[in-house]
GROMACS .gro file of C-alpha atoms in nm:
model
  147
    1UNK     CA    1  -0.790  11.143   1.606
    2UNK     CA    2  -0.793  11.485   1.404
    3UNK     CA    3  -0.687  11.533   1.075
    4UNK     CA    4  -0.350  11.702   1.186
    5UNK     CA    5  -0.285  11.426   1.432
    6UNK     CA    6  -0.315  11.138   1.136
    7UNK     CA    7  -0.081  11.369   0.905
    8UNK     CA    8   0.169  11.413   1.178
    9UNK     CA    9   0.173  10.978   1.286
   10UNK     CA   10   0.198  10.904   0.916
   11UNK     CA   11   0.468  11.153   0.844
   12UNK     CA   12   0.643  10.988   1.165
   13UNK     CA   13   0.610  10.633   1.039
   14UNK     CA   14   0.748  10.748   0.714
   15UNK     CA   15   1.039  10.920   0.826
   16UNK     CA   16   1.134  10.635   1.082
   17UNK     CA   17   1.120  10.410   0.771
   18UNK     CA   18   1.354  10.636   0.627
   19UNK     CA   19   1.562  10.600   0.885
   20UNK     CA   20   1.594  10.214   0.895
   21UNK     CA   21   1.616  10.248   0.494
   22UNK     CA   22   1.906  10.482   0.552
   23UNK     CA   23   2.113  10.236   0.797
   24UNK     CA   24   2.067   9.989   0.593
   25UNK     CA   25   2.138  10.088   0.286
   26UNK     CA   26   2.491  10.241   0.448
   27UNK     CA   27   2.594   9.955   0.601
   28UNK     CA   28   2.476   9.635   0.414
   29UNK     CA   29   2.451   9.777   0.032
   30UNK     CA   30   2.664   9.770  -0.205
   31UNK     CA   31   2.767   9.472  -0.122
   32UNK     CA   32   3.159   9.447  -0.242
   33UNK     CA   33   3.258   9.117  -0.452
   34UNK     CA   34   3.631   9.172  -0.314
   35UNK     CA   35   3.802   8.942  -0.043
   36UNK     CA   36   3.897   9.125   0.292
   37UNK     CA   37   4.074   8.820   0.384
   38UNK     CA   38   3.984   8.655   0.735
   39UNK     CA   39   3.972   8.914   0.965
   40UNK     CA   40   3.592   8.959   1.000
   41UNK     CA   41   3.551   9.000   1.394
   42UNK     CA   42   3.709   9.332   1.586
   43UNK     CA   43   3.582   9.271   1.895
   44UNK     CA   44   3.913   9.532   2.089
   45UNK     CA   45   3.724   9.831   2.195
   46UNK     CA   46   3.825  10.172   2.042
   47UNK     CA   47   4.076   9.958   1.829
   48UNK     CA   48   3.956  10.108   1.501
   49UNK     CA   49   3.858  10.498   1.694
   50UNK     CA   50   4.223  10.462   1.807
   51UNK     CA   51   4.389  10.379   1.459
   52UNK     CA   52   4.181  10.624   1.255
   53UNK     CA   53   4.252  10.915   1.484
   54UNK     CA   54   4.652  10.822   1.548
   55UNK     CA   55   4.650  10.798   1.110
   56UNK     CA   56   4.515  11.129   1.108
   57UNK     CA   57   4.309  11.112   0.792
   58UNK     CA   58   4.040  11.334   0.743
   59UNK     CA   59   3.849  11.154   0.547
   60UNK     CA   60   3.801  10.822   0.706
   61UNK     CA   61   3.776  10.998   1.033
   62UNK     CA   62   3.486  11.174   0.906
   63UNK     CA   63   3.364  10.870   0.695
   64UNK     CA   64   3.436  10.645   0.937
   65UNK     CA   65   3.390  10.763   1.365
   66UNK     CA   66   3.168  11.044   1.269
   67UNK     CA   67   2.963  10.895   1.006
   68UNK     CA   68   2.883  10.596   1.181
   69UNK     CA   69   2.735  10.835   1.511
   70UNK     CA   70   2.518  11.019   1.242
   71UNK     CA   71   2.387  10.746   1.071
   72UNK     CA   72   2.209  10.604   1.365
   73UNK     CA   73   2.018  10.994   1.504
   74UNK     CA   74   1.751  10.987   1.286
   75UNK     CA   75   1.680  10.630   1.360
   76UNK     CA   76   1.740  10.721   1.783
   77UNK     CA   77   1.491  11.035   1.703
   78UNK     CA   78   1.193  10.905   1.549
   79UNK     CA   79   1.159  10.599   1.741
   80UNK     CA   80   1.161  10.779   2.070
   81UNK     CA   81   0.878  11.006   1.885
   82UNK     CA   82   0.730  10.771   1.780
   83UNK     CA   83   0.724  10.587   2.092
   84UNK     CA   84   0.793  10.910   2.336
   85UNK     CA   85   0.662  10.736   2.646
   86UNK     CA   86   0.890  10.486   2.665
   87UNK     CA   87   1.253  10.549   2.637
   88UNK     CA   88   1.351  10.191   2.702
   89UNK     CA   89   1.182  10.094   2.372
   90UNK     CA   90   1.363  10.354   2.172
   91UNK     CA   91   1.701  10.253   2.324
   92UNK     CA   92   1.617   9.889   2.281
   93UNK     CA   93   1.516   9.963   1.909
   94UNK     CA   94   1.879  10.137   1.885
   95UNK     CA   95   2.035   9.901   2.004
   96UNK     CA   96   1.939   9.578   1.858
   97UNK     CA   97   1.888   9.760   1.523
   98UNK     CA   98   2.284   9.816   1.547
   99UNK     CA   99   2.322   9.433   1.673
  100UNK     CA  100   2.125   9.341   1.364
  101UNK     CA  101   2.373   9.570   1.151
  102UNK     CA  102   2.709   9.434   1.239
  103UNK     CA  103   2.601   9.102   1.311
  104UNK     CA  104   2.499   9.053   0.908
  105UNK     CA  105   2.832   9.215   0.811
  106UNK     CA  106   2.994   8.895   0.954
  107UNK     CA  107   2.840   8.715   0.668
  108UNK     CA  108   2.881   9.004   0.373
  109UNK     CA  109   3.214   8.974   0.129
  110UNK     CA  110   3.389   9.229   0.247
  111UNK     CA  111   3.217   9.373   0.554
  112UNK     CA  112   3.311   9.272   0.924
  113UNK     CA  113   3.186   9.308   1.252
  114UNK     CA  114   3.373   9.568   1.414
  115UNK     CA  115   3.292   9.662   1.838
  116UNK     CA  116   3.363  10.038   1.780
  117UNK     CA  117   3.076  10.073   1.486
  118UNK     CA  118   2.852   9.909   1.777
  119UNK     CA  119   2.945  10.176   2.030
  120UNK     CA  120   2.916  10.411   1.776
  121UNK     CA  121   2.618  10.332   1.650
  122UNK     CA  122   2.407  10.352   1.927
  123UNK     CA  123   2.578  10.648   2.088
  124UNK     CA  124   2.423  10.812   1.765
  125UNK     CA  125   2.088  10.658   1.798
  126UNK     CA  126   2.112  10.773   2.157
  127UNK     CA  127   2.189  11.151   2.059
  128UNK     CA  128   1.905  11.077   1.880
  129UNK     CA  129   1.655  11.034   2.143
  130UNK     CA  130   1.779  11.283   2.368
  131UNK     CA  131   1.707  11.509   2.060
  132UNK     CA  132   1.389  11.369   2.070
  133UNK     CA  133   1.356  11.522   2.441
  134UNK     CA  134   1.460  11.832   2.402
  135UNK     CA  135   1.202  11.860   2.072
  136UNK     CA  136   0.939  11.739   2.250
  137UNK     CA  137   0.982  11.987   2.551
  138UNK     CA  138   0.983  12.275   2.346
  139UNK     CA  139   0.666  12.198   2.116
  140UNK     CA  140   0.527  12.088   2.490
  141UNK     CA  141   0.624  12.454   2.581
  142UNK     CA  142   0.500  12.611   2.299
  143UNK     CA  143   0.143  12.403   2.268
  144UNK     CA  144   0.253  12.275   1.959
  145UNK     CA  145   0.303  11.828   2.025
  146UNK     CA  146   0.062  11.626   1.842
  147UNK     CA  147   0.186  11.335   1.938
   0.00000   0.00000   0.00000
């Protein structure tokens, strides 16, 4: 393995670190001492989507059914680099990383487990490995993949 080729799996590894680091600090941290009452399961697809786009706020549309897509690309990107044979991996890695996410909001003070952050979620870290593709085709074009 060259020199290049060592720089360019580290810097990988790093930024798909990053990546988990990122998820989880967005979802899990900081951890609210407030009481949301009950309601800790939304398990009624598009419930939430539905609500936030009928109240017409900005803000938590944005902060809410975009932010949750863009949270999970990077993670969707760098695993399918870093594993760009295998597509099933990097989905699976998506996937159960957003699992893992909402399932340990059930237990958080004021975080629940909500079906549309799922869906969301990995239709981000899906974006994210089709990015992948399309990066890897072109540095494939242009001689330039070192991984």
């Amino acid at each position: 393995m060259t020199l290049l080729q060592t720089q360019t799996t580290e810097t990988i590894n790093t930024c798909y670190f990053l990546a988990l680091l990122l998820i989880i600090s967005l979802t899990l941290f900081p951890i609210k001492l407030t009481n949301k009452g009950l309601y800790k399961l939304s398990l009624i697809p598009f419930r939430t989507i539905i609500s936030f786009i009928l109240k017409g706020n900005i803000i938590d549309i944005l902060a809410n059914i975009i932010g949750n897509t863009l949270m999970f690309i990077p993670l969707g990107f760098f695993s399918y680099i870093k594993h760009p044979s295998n597509k099933t991996k990097s989905i699976k890695i998506c996937l159960f990383t957003t699992l893992f996410v909402e399932t340990t909001q059930i237990f958080l003070p004021a975080r629940l487990f909500d079906v549309d952050d799922l869906m969301l979620n990995f239709l981000g870290g899906y974006i994210g490995i089709y990015l992948a593709i399309l990066f890897i085709k072109i540095l494939n074009k242009q001689n330039r993949c070192y991984f």
